[in-house]
């Protein structure tokens, strides 16, 4: 693993230091668990990502094997969504993807924040986030 990789989070895969810093800044002082996206089919870590900030959902497709997955509970609202392909200001559309799960004081998942790091220029950003208003929601910690 390269030097830019951060320690394993216990959820999902590794998250680069740059993307982890972006997500930590986005969630502020709130307790959060970070998880990097890893393709279940081939282990790939570079994705095309679709997001809908209005509905609060995201999906990803591995650029290596074209395996697809929803992030967190996105499948539940995908039919009502109008997702668009995430794009970096440089024009790149292939990303490292990670999720920050913000937790309540009792450890329940409250917010999902999707961060991306452009494969072309390394720029990071938060592309969508949404509130979780049901419980239990611990299953989301495994839905990357």
mmCIF file with all atom_site columns, C-alpha atoms in Angstrom:
data_model
loop_
_atom_site.group_PDB
_atom_site.id
_atom_site.type_symbol
_atom_site.label_atom_id
_atom_site.label_alt_id
_atom_site.label_comp_id
_atom_site.label_asym_id
_atom_site.label_entity_id
_atom_site.label_seq_id
_atom_site.pdbx_PDB_ins_code
_atom_site.Cartn_x
_atom_site.Cartn_y
_atom_site.Cartn_z
_atom_site.occupancy
_atom_site.B_iso_or_equiv
_atom_site.pdbx_formal_charge
_atom_site.auth_seq_id
_atom_site.auth_comp_id
_atom_site.auth_asym_id
_atom_site.auth_atom_id
_atom_site.pdbx_PDB_model_num
ATOM 1   C CA . UNK A 1 1   ? 0.000   0.000  0.000   1.00 0.00 ? 1   UNK A CA 1
ATOM 2   C CA . UNK A 1 2   ? 1.203   3.486  -0.810  1.00 0.00 ? 2   UNK A CA 1
ATOM 3   C CA . UNK A 1 3   ? 2.197   6.005  1.846   1.00 0.00 ? 3   UNK A CA 1
ATOM 4   C CA . UNK A 1 4   ? -0.945  8.044  1.151   1.00 0.00 ? 4   UNK A CA 1
ATOM 5   C CA . UNK A 1 5   ? -3.158  5.251  2.506   1.00 0.00 ? 5   UNK A CA 1
ATOM 6   C CA . UNK A 1 6   ? -4.551  5.611  5.998   1.00 0.00 ? 6   UNK A CA 1
ATOM 7   C CA . UNK A 1 7   ? -5.109  2.857  8.542   1.00 0.00 ? 7   UNK A CA 1
ATOM 8   C CA . UNK A 1 8   ? -7.965  0.425  8.046   1.00 0.00 ? 8   UNK A CA 1
ATOM 9   C CA . UNK A 1 9   ? -11.196 1.803  9.475   1.00 0.00 ? 9   UNK A CA 1
ATOM 10  C CA . UNK A 1 10  ? -12.858 -1.479 10.347  1.00 0.00 ? 10  UNK A CA 1
ATOM 11  C CA . UNK A 1 11  ? -15.634 -0.712 7.858   1.00 0.00 ? 11  UNK A CA 1
ATOM 12  C CA . UNK A 1 12  ? -15.161 -1.101 4.133   1.00 0.00 ? 12  UNK A CA 1
ATOM 13  C CA . UNK A 1 13  ? -11.623 -0.643 2.903   1.00 0.00 ? 13  UNK A CA 1
ATOM 14  C CA . UNK A 1 14  ? -8.793  1.747  3.417   1.00 0.00 ? 14  UNK A CA 1
ATOM 15  C CA . UNK A 1 15  ? -9.362  5.444  2.867   1.00 0.00 ? 15  UNK A CA 1
ATOM 16  C CA . UNK A 1 16  ? -6.578  7.686  1.529   1.00 0.00 ? 16  UNK A CA 1
ATOM 17  C CA . UNK A 1 17  ? -5.334  10.297 3.976   1.00 0.00 ? 17  UNK A CA 1
ATOM 18  C CA . UNK A 1 18  ? -6.566  13.082 1.677   1.00 0.00 ? 18  UNK A CA 1
ATOM 19  C CA . UNK A 1 19  ? -10.097 11.724 1.403   1.00 0.00 ? 19  UNK A CA 1
ATOM 20  C CA . UNK A 1 20  ? -10.242 10.889 5.113   1.00 0.00 ? 20  UNK A CA 1
ATOM 21  C CA . UNK A 1 21  ? -9.245  14.485 5.938   1.00 0.00 ? 21  UNK A CA 1
ATOM 22  C CA . UNK A 1 22  ? -11.963 15.820 3.603   1.00 0.00 ? 22  UNK A CA 1
ATOM 23  C CA . UNK A 1 23  ? -14.625 13.656 5.239   1.00 0.00 ? 23  UNK A CA 1
ATOM 24  C CA . UNK A 1 24  ? -13.441 14.472 8.759   1.00 0.00 ? 24  UNK A CA 1
ATOM 25  C CA . UNK A 1 25  ? -13.654 18.184 7.940   1.00 0.00 ? 25  UNK A CA 1
ATOM 26  C CA . UNK A 1 26  ? -17.164 17.693 6.536   1.00 0.00 ? 26  UNK A CA 1
ATOM 27  C CA . UNK A 1 27  ? -18.483 15.990 9.683   1.00 0.00 ? 27  UNK A CA 1
ATOM 28  C CA . UNK A 1 28  ? -16.690 18.345 12.068  1.00 0.00 ? 28  UNK A CA 1
ATOM 29  C CA . UNK A 1 29  ? -16.439 17.224 15.664  1.00 0.00 ? 29  UNK A CA 1
ATOM 30  C CA . UNK A 1 30  ? -19.225 14.654 15.364  1.00 0.00 ? 30  UNK A CA 1
ATOM 31  C CA . UNK A 1 31  ? -18.235 11.042 16.031  1.00 0.00 ? 31  UNK A CA 1
ATOM 32  C CA . UNK A 1 32  ? -17.988 9.227  12.719  1.00 0.00 ? 32  UNK A CA 1
ATOM 33  C CA . UNK A 1 33  ? -16.869 5.971  11.167  1.00 0.00 ? 33  UNK A CA 1
ATOM 34  C CA . UNK A 1 34  ? -15.148 6.143  7.772   1.00 0.00 ? 34  UNK A CA 1
ATOM 35  C CA . UNK A 1 35  ? -15.307 3.368  5.219   1.00 0.00 ? 35  UNK A CA 1
ATOM 36  C CA . UNK A 1 36  ? -13.691 3.114  1.812   1.00 0.00 ? 36  UNK A CA 1
ATOM 37  C CA . UNK A 1 37  ? -15.509 1.525  -1.104  1.00 0.00 ? 37  UNK A CA 1
ATOM 38  C CA . UNK A 1 38  ? -14.086 -1.721 -2.473  1.00 0.00 ? 38  UNK A CA 1
ATOM 39  C CA . UNK A 1 39  ? -15.640 -3.645 -5.349  1.00 0.00 ? 39  UNK A CA 1
ATOM 40  C CA . UNK A 1 40  ? -17.010 -6.963 -4.080  1.00 0.00 ? 40  UNK A CA 1
ATOM 41  C CA . UNK A 1 41  ? -16.405 -8.584 -7.474  1.00 0.00 ? 41  UNK A CA 1
ATOM 42  C CA . UNK A 1 42  ? -12.753 -7.733 -8.189  1.00 0.00 ? 42  UNK A CA 1
ATOM 43  C CA . UNK A 1 43  ? -11.392 -5.709 -5.275  1.00 0.00 ? 43  UNK A CA 1
ATOM 44  C CA . UNK A 1 44  ? -11.169 -2.559 -7.415  1.00 0.00 ? 44  UNK A CA 1
ATOM 45  C CA . UNK A 1 45  ? -11.068 0.834  -5.726  1.00 0.00 ? 45  UNK A CA 1
ATOM 46  C CA . UNK A 1 46  ? -11.744 3.213  -8.634  1.00 0.00 ? 46  UNK A CA 1
ATOM 47  C CA . UNK A 1 47  ? -15.357 3.975  -9.509  1.00 0.00 ? 47  UNK A CA 1
ATOM 48  C CA . UNK A 1 48  ? -17.727 5.992  -11.612 1.00 0.00 ? 48  UNK A CA 1
ATOM 49  C CA . UNK A 1 49  ? -20.227 7.388  -9.106  1.00 0.00 ? 49  UNK A CA 1
ATOM 50  C CA . UNK A 1 50  ? -23.810 8.592  -9.518  1.00 0.00 ? 50  UNK A CA 1
ATOM 51  C CA . UNK A 1 51  ? -25.324 10.934 -6.937  1.00 0.00 ? 51  UNK A CA 1
ATOM 52  C CA . UNK A 1 52  ? -28.620 12.653 -6.293  1.00 0.00 ? 52  UNK A CA 1
ATOM 53  C CA . UNK A 1 53  ? -28.282 15.287 -3.599  1.00 0.00 ? 53  UNK A CA 1
ATOM 54  C CA . UNK A 1 54  ? -32.025 15.994 -3.572  1.00 0.00 ? 54  UNK A CA 1
ATOM 55  C CA . UNK A 1 55  ? -33.083 12.420 -2.753  1.00 0.00 ? 55  UNK A CA 1
ATOM 56  C CA . UNK A 1 56  ? -29.881 11.672 -0.869  1.00 0.00 ? 56  UNK A CA 1
ATOM 57  C CA . UNK A 1 57  ? -28.455 8.628  -2.592  1.00 0.00 ? 57  UNK A CA 1
ATOM 58  C CA . UNK A 1 58  ? -25.405 7.364  -4.424  1.00 0.00 ? 58  UNK A CA 1
ATOM 59  C CA . UNK A 1 59  ? -24.380 4.377  -6.497  1.00 0.00 ? 59  UNK A CA 1
ATOM 60  C CA . UNK A 1 60  ? -21.052 3.257  -7.877  1.00 0.00 ? 60  UNK A CA 1
ATOM 61  C CA . UNK A 1 61  ? -19.670 1.213  -10.765 1.00 0.00 ? 61  UNK A CA 1
ATOM 62  C CA . UNK A 1 62  ? -16.194 -0.295 -10.681 1.00 0.00 ? 62  UNK A CA 1
ATOM 63  C CA . UNK A 1 63  ? -14.120 0.892  -13.635 1.00 0.00 ? 63  UNK A CA 1
ATOM 64  C CA . UNK A 1 64  ? -12.258 -2.438 -13.729 1.00 0.00 ? 64  UNK A CA 1
ATOM 65  C CA . UNK A 1 65  ? -15.116 -4.967 -13.814 1.00 0.00 ? 65  UNK A CA 1
ATOM 66  C CA . UNK A 1 66  ? -18.273 -2.785 -14.046 1.00 0.00 ? 66  UNK A CA 1
ATOM 67  C CA . UNK A 1 67  ? -19.653 -4.267 -10.808 1.00 0.00 ? 67  UNK A CA 1
ATOM 68  C CA . UNK A 1 68  ? -22.326 -1.990 -9.350  1.00 0.00 ? 68  UNK A CA 1
ATOM 69  C CA . UNK A 1 69  ? -23.454 -1.260 -5.812  1.00 0.00 ? 69  UNK A CA 1
ATOM 70  C CA . UNK A 1 70  ? -25.549 1.260  -3.928  1.00 0.00 ? 70  UNK A CA 1
ATOM 71  C CA . UNK A 1 71  ? -24.061 3.207  -1.010  1.00 0.00 ? 71  UNK A CA 1
ATOM 72  C CA . UNK A 1 72  ? -25.775 2.949  2.377   1.00 0.00 ? 72  UNK A CA 1
ATOM 73  C CA . UNK A 1 73  ? -29.573 2.875  1.920   1.00 0.00 ? 73  UNK A CA 1
ATOM 74  C CA . UNK A 1 74  ? -29.595 4.388  -1.582  1.00 0.00 ? 74  UNK A CA 1
ATOM 75  C CA . UNK A 1 75  ? -31.445 1.445  -3.141  1.00 0.00 ? 75  UNK A CA 1
ATOM 76  C CA . UNK A 1 76  ? -34.522 2.427  -1.137  1.00 0.00 ? 76  UNK A CA 1
ATOM 77  C CA . UNK A 1 77  ? -34.925 5.767  -2.942  1.00 0.00 ? 77  UNK A CA 1
ATOM 78  C CA . UNK A 1 78  ? -33.165 5.111  -6.262  1.00 0.00 ? 78  UNK A CA 1
ATOM 79  C CA . UNK A 1 79  ? -36.417 4.742  -8.264  1.00 0.00 ? 79  UNK A CA 1
ATOM 80  C CA . UNK A 1 80  ? -37.514 8.256  -7.232  1.00 0.00 ? 80  UNK A CA 1
ATOM 81  C CA . UNK A 1 81  ? -34.044 9.750  -7.749  1.00 0.00 ? 81  UNK A CA 1
ATOM 82  C CA . UNK A 1 82  ? -32.545 11.549 -10.720 1.00 0.00 ? 82  UNK A CA 1
ATOM 83  C CA . UNK A 1 83  ? -28.863 10.671 -10.251 1.00 0.00 ? 83  UNK A CA 1
ATOM 84  C CA . UNK A 1 84  ? -26.118 12.243 -12.299 1.00 0.00 ? 84  UNK A CA 1
ATOM 85  C CA . UNK A 1 85  ? -22.534 11.157 -12.857 1.00 0.00 ? 85  UNK A CA 1
ATOM 86  C CA . UNK A 1 86  ? -20.187 12.830 -10.384 1.00 0.00 ? 86  UNK A CA 1
ATOM 87  C CA . UNK A 1 87  ? -17.538 14.901 -12.084 1.00 0.00 ? 87  UNK A CA 1
ATOM 88  C CA . UNK A 1 88  ? -14.449 16.628 -10.756 1.00 0.00 ? 88  UNK A CA 1
ATOM 89  C CA . UNK A 1 89  ? -13.809 20.254 -11.791 1.00 0.00 ? 89  UNK A CA 1
ATOM 90  C CA . UNK A 1 90  ? -10.862 18.893 -13.856 1.00 0.00 ? 90  UNK A CA 1
ATOM 91  C CA . UNK A 1 91  ? -13.337 16.848 -15.909 1.00 0.00 ? 91  UNK A CA 1
ATOM 92  C CA . UNK A 1 92  ? -12.405 13.498 -14.369 1.00 0.00 ? 92  UNK A CA 1
ATOM 93  C CA . UNK A 1 93  ? -15.180 11.064 -13.554 1.00 0.00 ? 93  UNK A CA 1
ATOM 94  C CA . UNK A 1 94  ? -13.255 8.197  -11.924 1.00 0.00 ? 94  UNK A CA 1
ATOM 95  C CA . UNK A 1 95  ? -12.891 8.312  -8.152  1.00 0.00 ? 95  UNK A CA 1
ATOM 96  C CA . UNK A 1 96  ? -11.815 6.706  -4.952  1.00 0.00 ? 96  UNK A CA 1
ATOM 97  C CA . UNK A 1 97  ? -15.057 6.681  -2.951  1.00 0.00 ? 97  UNK A CA 1
ATOM 98  C CA . UNK A 1 98  ? -15.606 6.643  0.803   1.00 0.00 ? 98  UNK A CA 1
ATOM 99  C CA . UNK A 1 99  ? -18.432 7.213  3.237   1.00 0.00 ? 99  UNK A CA 1
ATOM 100 C CA . UNK A 1 100 ? -18.470 8.906  6.630   1.00 0.00 ? 100 UNK A CA 1
ATOM 101 C CA . UNK A 1 101 ? -21.208 7.585  8.884   1.00 0.00 ? 101 UNK A CA 1
ATOM 102 C CA . UNK A 1 102 ? -21.911 10.246 11.516  1.00 0.00 ? 102 UNK A CA 1
ATOM 103 C CA . UNK A 1 103 ? -23.090 8.725  14.777  1.00 0.00 ? 103 UNK A CA 1
ATOM 104 C CA . UNK A 1 104 ? -25.403 9.863  17.556  1.00 0.00 ? 104 UNK A CA 1
ATOM 105 C CA . UNK A 1 105 ? -24.249 9.892  21.189  1.00 0.00 ? 105 UNK A CA 1
ATOM 106 C CA . UNK A 1 106 ? -25.537 6.331  21.592  1.00 0.00 ? 106 UNK A CA 1
ATOM 107 C CA . UNK A 1 107 ? -23.668 5.131  18.473  1.00 0.00 ? 107 UNK A CA 1
ATOM 108 C CA . UNK A 1 108 ? -26.564 4.994  15.995  1.00 0.00 ? 108 UNK A CA 1
ATOM 109 C CA . UNK A 1 109 ? -25.977 6.058  12.385  1.00 0.00 ? 109 UNK A CA 1
ATOM 110 C CA . UNK A 1 110 ? -27.494 9.530  11.845  1.00 0.00 ? 110 UNK A CA 1
ATOM 111 C CA . UNK A 1 111 ? -25.903 10.940 8.645   1.00 0.00 ? 111 UNK A CA 1
ATOM 112 C CA . UNK A 1 112 ? -24.279 9.476  5.544   1.00 0.00 ? 112 UNK A CA 1
ATOM 113 C CA . UNK A 1 113 ? -21.662 11.647 3.807   1.00 0.00 ? 113 UNK A CA 1
ATOM 114 C CA . UNK A 1 114 ? -20.182 10.527 0.473   1.00 0.00 ? 114 UNK A CA 1
ATOM 115 C CA . UNK A 1 115 ? -16.708 11.798 -0.324  1.00 0.00 ? 115 UNK A CA 1
ATOM 116 C CA . UNK A 1 116 ? -14.791 11.308 -3.553  1.00 0.00 ? 116 UNK A CA 1
ATOM 117 C CA . UNK A 1 117 ? -11.133 11.698 -4.537  1.00 0.00 ? 117 UNK A CA 1
ATOM 118 C CA . UNK A 1 118 ? -10.521 12.245 -8.243  1.00 0.00 ? 118 UNK A CA 1
ATOM 119 C CA . UNK A 1 119 ? -8.321  9.577  -9.799  1.00 0.00 ? 119 UNK A CA 1
ATOM 120 C CA . UNK A 1 120 ? -6.998  12.114 -12.332 1.00 0.00 ? 120 UNK A CA 1
ATOM 121 C CA . UNK A 1 121 ? -5.911  15.083 -10.181 1.00 0.00 ? 121 UNK A CA 1
ATOM 122 C CA . UNK A 1 122 ? -6.390  13.953 -6.563  1.00 0.00 ? 122 UNK A CA 1
ATOM 123 C CA . UNK A 1 123 ? -8.963  16.636 -5.703  1.00 0.00 ? 123 UNK A CA 1
ATOM 124 C CA . UNK A 1 124 ? -11.360 15.682 -2.913  1.00 0.00 ? 124 UNK A CA 1
ATOM 125 C CA . UNK A 1 125 ? -14.884 16.752 -2.127  1.00 0.00 ? 125 UNK A CA 1
ATOM 126 C CA . UNK A 1 126 ? -18.186 15.826 -0.574  1.00 0.00 ? 126 UNK A CA 1
ATOM 127 C CA . UNK A 1 127 ? -20.627 15.000 -3.334  1.00 0.00 ? 127 UNK A CA 1
ATOM 128 C CA . UNK A 1 128 ? -23.777 14.248 -1.327  1.00 0.00 ? 128 UNK A CA 1
ATOM 129 C CA . UNK A 1 129 ? -25.014 13.571 2.175   1.00 0.00 ? 129 UNK A CA 1
ATOM 130 C CA . UNK A 1 130 ? -28.301 12.640 3.786   1.00 0.00 ? 130 UNK A CA 1
ATOM 131 C CA . UNK A 1 131 ? -29.900 12.152 7.163   1.00 0.00 ? 131 UNK A CA 1
ATOM 132 C CA . UNK A 1 132 ? -30.906 8.738  8.450   1.00 0.00 ? 132 UNK A CA 1
ATOM 133 C CA . UNK A 1 133 ? -34.203 9.116  10.278  1.00 0.00 ? 133 UNK A CA 1
ATOM 134 C CA . UNK A 1 134 ? -34.909 5.524  11.228  1.00 0.00 ? 134 UNK A CA 1
ATOM 135 C CA . UNK A 1 135 ? -33.426 2.958  13.565  1.00 0.00 ? 135 UNK A CA 1
ATOM 136 C CA . UNK A 1 136 ? -31.790 0.613  13.779  1.00 0.00 ? 136 UNK A CA 1
ATOM 137 C CA . UNK A 1 137 ? -29.456 1.583  10.950  1.00 0.00 ? 137 UNK A CA 1
ATOM 138 C CA . UNK A 1 138 ? -26.297 -0.333 11.849  1.00 0.00 ? 138 UNK A CA 1
ATOM 139 C CA . UNK A 1 139 ? -26.631 -2.358 8.618   1.00 0.00 ? 139 UNK A CA 1
ATOM 140 C CA . UNK A 1 140 ? -25.570 0.788  6.734   1.00 0.00 ? 140 UNK A CA 1
ATOM 141 C CA . UNK A 1 141 ? -22.041 0.452  8.102   1.00 0.00 ? 141 UNK A CA 1
ATOM 142 C CA . UNK A 1 142 ? -21.590 -2.521 5.770   1.00 0.00 ? 142 UNK A CA 1
ATOM 143 C CA . UNK A 1 143 ? -23.263 -0.996 2.692   1.00 0.00 ? 143 UNK A CA 1
ATOM 144 C CA . UNK A 1 144 ? -20.385 0.544  0.811   1.00 0.00 ? 144 UNK A CA 1
#
